[in-house]
mmCIF file with all atom_site columns, C-alpha atoms in Angstrom:
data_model
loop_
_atom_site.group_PDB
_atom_site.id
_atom_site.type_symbol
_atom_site.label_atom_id
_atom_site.label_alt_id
_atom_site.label_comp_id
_atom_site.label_asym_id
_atom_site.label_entity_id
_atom_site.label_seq_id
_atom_site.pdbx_PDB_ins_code
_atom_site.Cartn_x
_atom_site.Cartn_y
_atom_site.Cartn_z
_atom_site.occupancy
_atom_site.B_iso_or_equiv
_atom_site.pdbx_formal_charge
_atom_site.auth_seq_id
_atom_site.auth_comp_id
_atom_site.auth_asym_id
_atom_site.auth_atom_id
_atom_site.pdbx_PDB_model_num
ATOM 1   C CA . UNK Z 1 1   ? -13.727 1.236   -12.882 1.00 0.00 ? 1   UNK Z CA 1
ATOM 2   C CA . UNK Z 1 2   ? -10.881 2.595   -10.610 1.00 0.00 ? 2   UNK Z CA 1
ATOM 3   C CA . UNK Z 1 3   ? -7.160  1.121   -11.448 1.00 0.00 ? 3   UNK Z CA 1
ATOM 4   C CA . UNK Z 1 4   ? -5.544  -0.222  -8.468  1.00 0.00 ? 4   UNK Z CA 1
ATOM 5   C CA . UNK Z 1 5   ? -1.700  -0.711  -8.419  1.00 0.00 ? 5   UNK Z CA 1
ATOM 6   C CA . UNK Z 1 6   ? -0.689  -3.309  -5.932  1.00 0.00 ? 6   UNK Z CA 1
ATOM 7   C CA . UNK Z 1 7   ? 2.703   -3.782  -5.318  1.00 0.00 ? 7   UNK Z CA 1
ATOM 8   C CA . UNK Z 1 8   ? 3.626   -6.704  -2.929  1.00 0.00 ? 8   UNK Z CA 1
ATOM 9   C CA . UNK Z 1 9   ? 6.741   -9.344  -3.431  1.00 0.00 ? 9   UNK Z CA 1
ATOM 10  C CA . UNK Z 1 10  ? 4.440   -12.260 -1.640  1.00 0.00 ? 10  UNK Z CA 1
ATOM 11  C CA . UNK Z 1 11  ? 2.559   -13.939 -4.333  1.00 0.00 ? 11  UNK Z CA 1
ATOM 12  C CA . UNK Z 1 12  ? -0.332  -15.189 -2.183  1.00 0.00 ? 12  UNK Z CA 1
ATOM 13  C CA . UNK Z 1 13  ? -0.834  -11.781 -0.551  1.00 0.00 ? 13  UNK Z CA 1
ATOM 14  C CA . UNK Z 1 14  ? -0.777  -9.945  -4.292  1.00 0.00 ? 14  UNK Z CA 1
ATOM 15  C CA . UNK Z 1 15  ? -3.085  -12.241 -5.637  1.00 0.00 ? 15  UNK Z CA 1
ATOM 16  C CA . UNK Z 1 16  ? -5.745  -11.971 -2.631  1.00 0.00 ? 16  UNK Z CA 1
ATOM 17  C CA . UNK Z 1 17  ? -5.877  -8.620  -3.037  1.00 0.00 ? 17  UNK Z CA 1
ATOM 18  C CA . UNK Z 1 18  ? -6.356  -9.003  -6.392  1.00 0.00 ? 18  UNK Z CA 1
ATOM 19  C CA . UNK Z 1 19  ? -9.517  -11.342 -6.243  1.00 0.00 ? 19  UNK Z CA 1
ATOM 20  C CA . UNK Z 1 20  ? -10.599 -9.277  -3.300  1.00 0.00 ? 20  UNK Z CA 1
ATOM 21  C CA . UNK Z 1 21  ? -10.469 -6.341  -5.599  1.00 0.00 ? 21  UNK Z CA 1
ATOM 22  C CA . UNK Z 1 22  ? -11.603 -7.400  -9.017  1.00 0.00 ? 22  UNK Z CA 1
ATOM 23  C CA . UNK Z 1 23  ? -14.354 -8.695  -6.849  1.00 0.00 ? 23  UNK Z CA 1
ATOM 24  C CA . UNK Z 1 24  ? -15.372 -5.049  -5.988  1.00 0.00 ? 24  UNK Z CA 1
ATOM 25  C CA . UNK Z 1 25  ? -15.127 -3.930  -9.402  1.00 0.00 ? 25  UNK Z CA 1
ATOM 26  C CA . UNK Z 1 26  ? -11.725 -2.465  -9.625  1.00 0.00 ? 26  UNK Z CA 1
ATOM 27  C CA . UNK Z 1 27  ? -9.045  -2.936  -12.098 1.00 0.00 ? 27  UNK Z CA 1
ATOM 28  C CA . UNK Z 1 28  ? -6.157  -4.216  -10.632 1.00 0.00 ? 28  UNK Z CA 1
ATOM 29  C CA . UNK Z 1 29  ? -2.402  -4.415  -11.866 1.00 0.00 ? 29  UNK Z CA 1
ATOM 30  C CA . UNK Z 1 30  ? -0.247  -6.541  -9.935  1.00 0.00 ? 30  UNK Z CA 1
ATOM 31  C CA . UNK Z 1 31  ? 3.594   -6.097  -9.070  1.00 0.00 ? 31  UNK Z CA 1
ATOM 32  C CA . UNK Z 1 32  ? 6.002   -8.289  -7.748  1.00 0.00 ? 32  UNK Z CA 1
ATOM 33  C CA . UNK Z 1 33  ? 8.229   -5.646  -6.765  1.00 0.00 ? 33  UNK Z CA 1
ATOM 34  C CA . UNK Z 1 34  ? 9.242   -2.334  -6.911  1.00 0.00 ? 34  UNK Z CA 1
ATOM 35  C CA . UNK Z 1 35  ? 11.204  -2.537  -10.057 1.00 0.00 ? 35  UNK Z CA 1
ATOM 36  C CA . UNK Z 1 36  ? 8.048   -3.851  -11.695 1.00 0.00 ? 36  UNK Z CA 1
ATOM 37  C CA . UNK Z 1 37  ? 5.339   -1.675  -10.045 1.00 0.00 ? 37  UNK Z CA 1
ATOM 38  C CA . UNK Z 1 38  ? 7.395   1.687   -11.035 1.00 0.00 ? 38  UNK Z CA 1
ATOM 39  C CA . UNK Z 1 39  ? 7.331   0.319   -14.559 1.00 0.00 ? 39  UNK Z CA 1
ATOM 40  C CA . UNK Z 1 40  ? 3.223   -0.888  -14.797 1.00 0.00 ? 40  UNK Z CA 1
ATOM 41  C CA . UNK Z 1 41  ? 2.639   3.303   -13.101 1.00 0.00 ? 41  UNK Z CA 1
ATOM 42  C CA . UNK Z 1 42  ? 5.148   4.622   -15.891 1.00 0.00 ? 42  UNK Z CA 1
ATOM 43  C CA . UNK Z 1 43  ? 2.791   2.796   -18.573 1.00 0.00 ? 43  UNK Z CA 1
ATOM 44  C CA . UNK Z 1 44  ? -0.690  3.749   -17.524 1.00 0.00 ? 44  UNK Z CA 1
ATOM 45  C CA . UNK Z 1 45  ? -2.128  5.772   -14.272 1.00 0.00 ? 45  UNK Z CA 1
ATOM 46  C CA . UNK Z 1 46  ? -3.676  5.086   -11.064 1.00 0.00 ? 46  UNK Z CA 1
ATOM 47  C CA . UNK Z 1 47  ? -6.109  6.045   -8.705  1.00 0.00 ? 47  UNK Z CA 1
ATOM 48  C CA . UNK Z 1 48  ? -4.884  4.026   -5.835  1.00 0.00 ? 48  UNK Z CA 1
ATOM 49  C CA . UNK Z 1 49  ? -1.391  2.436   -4.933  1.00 0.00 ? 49  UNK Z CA 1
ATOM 50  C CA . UNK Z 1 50  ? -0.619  -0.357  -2.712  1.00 0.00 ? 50  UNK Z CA 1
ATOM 51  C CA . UNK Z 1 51  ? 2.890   -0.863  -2.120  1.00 0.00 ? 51  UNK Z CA 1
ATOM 52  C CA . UNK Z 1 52  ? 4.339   -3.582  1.026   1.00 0.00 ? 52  UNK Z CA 1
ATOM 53  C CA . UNK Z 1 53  ? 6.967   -1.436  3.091   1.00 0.00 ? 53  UNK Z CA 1
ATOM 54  C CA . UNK Z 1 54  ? 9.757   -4.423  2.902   1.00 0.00 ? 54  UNK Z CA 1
ATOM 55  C CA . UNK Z 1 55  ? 10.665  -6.154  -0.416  1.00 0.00 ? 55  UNK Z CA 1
ATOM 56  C CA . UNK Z 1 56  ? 13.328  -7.542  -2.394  1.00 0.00 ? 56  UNK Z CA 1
ATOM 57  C CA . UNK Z 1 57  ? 15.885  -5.264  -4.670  1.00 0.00 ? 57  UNK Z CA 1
ATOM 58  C CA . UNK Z 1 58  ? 14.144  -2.002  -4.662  1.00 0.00 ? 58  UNK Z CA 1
ATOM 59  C CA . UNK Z 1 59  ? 12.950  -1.686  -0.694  1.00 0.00 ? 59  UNK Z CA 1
ATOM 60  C CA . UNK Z 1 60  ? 9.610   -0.474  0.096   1.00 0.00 ? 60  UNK Z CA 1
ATOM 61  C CA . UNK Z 1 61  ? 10.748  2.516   1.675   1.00 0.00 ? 61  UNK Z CA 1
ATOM 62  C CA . UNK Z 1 62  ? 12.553  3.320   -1.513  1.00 0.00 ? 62  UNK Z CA 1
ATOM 63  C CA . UNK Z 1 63  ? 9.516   2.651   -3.527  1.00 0.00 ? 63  UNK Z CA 1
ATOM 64  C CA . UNK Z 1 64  ? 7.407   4.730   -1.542  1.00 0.00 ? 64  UNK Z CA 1
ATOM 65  C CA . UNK Z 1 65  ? 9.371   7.668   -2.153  1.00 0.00 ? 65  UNK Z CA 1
ATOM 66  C CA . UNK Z 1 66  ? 10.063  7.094   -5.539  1.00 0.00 ? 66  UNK Z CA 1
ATOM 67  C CA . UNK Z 1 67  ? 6.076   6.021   -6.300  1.00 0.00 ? 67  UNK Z CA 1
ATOM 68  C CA . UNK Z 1 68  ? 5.150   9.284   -4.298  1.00 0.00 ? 68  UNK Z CA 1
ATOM 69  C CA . UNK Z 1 69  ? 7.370   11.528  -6.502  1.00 0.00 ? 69  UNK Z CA 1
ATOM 70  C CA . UNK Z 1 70  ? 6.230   9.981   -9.651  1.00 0.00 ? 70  UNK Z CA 1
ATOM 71  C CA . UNK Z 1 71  ? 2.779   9.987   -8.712  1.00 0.00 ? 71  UNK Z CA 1
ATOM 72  C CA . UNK Z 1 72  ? 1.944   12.672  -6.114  1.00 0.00 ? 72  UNK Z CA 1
ATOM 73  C CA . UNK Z 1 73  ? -1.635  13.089  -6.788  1.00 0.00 ? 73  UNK Z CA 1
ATOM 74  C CA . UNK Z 1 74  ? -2.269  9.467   -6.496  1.00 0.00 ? 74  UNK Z CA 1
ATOM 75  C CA . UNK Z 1 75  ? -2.574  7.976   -2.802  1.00 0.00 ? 75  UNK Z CA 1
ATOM 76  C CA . UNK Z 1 76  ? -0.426  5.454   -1.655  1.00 0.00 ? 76  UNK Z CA 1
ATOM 77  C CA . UNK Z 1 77  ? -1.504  3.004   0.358   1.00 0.00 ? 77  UNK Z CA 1
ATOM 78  C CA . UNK Z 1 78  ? 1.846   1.156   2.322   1.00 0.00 ? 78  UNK Z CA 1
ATOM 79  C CA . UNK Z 1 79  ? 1.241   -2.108  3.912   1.00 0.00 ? 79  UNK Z CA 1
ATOM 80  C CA . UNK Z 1 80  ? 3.528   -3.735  6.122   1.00 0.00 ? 80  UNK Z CA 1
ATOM 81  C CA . UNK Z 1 81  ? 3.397   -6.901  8.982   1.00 0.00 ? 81  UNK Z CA 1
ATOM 82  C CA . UNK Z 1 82  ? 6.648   -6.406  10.450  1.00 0.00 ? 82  UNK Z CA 1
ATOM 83  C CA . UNK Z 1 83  ? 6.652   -5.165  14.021  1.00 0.00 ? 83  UNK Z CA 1
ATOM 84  C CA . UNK Z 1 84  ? 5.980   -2.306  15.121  1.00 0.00 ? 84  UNK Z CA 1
ATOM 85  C CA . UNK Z 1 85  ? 6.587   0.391   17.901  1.00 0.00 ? 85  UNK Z CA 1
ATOM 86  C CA . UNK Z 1 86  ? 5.135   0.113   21.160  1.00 0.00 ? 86  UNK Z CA 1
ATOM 87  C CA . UNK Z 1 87  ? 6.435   1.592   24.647  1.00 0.00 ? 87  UNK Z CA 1
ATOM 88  C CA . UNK Z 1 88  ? 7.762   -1.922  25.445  1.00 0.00 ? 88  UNK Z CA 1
ATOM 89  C CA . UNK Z 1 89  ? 10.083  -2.157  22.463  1.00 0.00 ? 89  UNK Z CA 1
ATOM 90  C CA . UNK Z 1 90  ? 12.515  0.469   20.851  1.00 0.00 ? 90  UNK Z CA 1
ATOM 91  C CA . UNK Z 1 91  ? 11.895  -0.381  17.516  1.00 0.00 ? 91  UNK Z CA 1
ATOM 92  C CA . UNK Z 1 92  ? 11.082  2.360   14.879  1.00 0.00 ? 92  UNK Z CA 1
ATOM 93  C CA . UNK Z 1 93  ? 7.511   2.100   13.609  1.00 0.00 ? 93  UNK Z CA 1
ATOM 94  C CA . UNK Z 1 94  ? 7.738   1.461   9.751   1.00 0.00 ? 94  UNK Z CA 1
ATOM 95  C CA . UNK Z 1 95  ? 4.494   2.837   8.948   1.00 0.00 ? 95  UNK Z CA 1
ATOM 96  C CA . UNK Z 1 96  ? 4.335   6.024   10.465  1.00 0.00 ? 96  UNK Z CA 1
ATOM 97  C CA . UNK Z 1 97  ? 8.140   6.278   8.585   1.00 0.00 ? 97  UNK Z CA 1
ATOM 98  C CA . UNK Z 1 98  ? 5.836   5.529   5.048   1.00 0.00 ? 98  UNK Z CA 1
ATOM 99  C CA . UNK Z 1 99  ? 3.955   8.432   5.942   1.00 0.00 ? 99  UNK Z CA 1
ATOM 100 C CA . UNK Z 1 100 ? 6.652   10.911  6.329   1.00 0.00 ? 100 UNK Z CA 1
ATOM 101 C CA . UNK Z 1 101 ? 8.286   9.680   2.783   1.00 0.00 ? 101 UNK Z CA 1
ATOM 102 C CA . UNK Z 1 102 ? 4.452   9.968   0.905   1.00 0.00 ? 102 UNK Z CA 1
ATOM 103 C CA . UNK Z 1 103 ? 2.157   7.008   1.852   1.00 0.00 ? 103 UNK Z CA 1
ATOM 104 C CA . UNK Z 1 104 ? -1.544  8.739   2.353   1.00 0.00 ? 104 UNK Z CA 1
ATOM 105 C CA . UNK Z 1 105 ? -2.468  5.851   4.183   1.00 0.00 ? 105 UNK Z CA 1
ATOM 106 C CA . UNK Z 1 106 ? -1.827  2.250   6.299   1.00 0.00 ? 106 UNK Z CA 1
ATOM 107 C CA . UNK Z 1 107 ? -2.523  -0.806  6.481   1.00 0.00 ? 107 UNK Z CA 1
ATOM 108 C CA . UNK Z 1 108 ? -0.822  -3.669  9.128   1.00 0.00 ? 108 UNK Z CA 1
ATOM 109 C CA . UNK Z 1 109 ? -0.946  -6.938  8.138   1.00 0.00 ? 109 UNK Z CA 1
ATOM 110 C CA . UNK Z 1 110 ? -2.857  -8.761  8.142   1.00 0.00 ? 110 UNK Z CA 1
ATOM 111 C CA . UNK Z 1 111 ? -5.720  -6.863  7.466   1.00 0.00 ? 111 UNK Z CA 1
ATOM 112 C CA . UNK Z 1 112 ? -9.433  -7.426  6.740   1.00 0.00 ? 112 UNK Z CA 1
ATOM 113 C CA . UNK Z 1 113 ? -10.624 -7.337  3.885   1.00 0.00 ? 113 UNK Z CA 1
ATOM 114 C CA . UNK Z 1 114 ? -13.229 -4.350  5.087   1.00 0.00 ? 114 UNK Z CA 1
ATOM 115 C CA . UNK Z 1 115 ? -9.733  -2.601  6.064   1.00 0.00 ? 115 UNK Z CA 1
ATOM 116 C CA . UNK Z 1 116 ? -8.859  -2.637  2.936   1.00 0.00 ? 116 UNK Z CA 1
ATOM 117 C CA . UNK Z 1 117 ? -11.686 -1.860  0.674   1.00 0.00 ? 117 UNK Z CA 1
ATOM 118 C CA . UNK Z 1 118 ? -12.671 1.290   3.359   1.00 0.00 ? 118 UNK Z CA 1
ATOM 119 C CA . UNK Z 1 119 ? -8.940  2.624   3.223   1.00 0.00 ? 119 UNK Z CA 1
ATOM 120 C CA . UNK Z 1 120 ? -9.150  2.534   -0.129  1.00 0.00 ? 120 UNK Z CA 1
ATOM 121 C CA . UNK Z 1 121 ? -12.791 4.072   -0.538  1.00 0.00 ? 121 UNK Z CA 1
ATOM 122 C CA . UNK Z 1 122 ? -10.836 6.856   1.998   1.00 0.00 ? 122 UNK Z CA 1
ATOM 123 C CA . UNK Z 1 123 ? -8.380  7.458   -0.691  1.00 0.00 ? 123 UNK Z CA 1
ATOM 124 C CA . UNK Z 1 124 ? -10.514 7.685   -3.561  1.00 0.00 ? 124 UNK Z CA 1
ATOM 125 C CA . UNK Z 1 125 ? -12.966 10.318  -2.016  1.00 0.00 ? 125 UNK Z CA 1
ATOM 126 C CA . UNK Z 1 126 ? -10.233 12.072  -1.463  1.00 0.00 ? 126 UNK Z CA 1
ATOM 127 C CA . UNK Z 1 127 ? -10.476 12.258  2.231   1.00 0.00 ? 127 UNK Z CA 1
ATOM 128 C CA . UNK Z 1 128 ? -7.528  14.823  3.458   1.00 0.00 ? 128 UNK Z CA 1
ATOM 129 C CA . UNK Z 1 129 ? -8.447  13.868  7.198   1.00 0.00 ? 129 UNK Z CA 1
ATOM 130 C CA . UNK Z 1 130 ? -5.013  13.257  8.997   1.00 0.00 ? 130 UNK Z CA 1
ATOM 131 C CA . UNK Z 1 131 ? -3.497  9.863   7.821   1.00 0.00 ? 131 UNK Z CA 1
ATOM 132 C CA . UNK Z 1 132 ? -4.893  7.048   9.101   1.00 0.00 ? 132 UNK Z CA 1
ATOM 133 C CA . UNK Z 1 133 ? -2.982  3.530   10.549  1.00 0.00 ? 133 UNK Z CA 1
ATOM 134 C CA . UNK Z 1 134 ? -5.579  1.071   10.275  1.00 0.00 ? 134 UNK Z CA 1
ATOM 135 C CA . UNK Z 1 135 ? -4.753  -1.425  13.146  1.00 0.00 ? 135 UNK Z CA 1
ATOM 136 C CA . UNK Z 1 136 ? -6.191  -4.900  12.998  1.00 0.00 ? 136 UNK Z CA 1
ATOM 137 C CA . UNK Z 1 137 ? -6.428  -7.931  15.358  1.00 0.00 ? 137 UNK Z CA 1
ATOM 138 C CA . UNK Z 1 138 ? -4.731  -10.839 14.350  1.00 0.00 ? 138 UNK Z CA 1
#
């Protein structure tokens, strides 16, 4: 049964993706935060991490890094449903920023469950096809 680390600060979203999961047949942990999903990886390992880009205390960006140098072998997975670049706004695009500090993978919120259980099938077969941004209608 592959462990899945999910690391999101919104309790409804962790918890979906928990049921979602579990429902699949994976063995999820689930973090609050950064703080707390750095200590659940330091007692046991992972074959997948989820981790939300923006989060209280320890920022996702931080975590990302941090997760990636703690874990290097083990794909990371960042989620995020802030904006993002496009060629009518300026704004940086947060995901492809994940990518460059570790994340193997993303996902924009919100995402379908199918998103989410393929992205992670990706990751676990060890697909080292470019990273992918999974993009899904709201």
């Amino acid at each position: 049964m592959p462990r899945v680390l999910v690391v999101d600060d919104d309790p409804m979203v962790g918890a979906t993706i928990e049921v979602l999961l579990q429902r699949q047949g994976f063995d999820v942990t689930l973090a609050d935060g950064g703080e707390t999903g750095l200590a659940a990886l330091e007692a046991q390992a992972f074959e997948v991490m989820l981790v939300d880009i923006f989060m209280p205390h320890m920022r996702g960006f931080e975590s990302i890094r941090i997760f990636h140098e703690r874990a290097p072998a083990t794909p990371l997975i960042a989620m995020s449903g802030y904006a993002f670049a496009s060629s009518a706004s300026p704004s940086p695009d947060f995901l492809r920023m994940a990518l460059e500090l570790g994340a193997t993978r993303c996902l924009r919120k919100p995402f379908t469950p199918e998103a989410l259980l393929t992205t992670i099938r990706e990751c676990l077969a060890g697909e080292s096809a470019q990273p992918k941004d999974k993009k899904e209608s709201p």
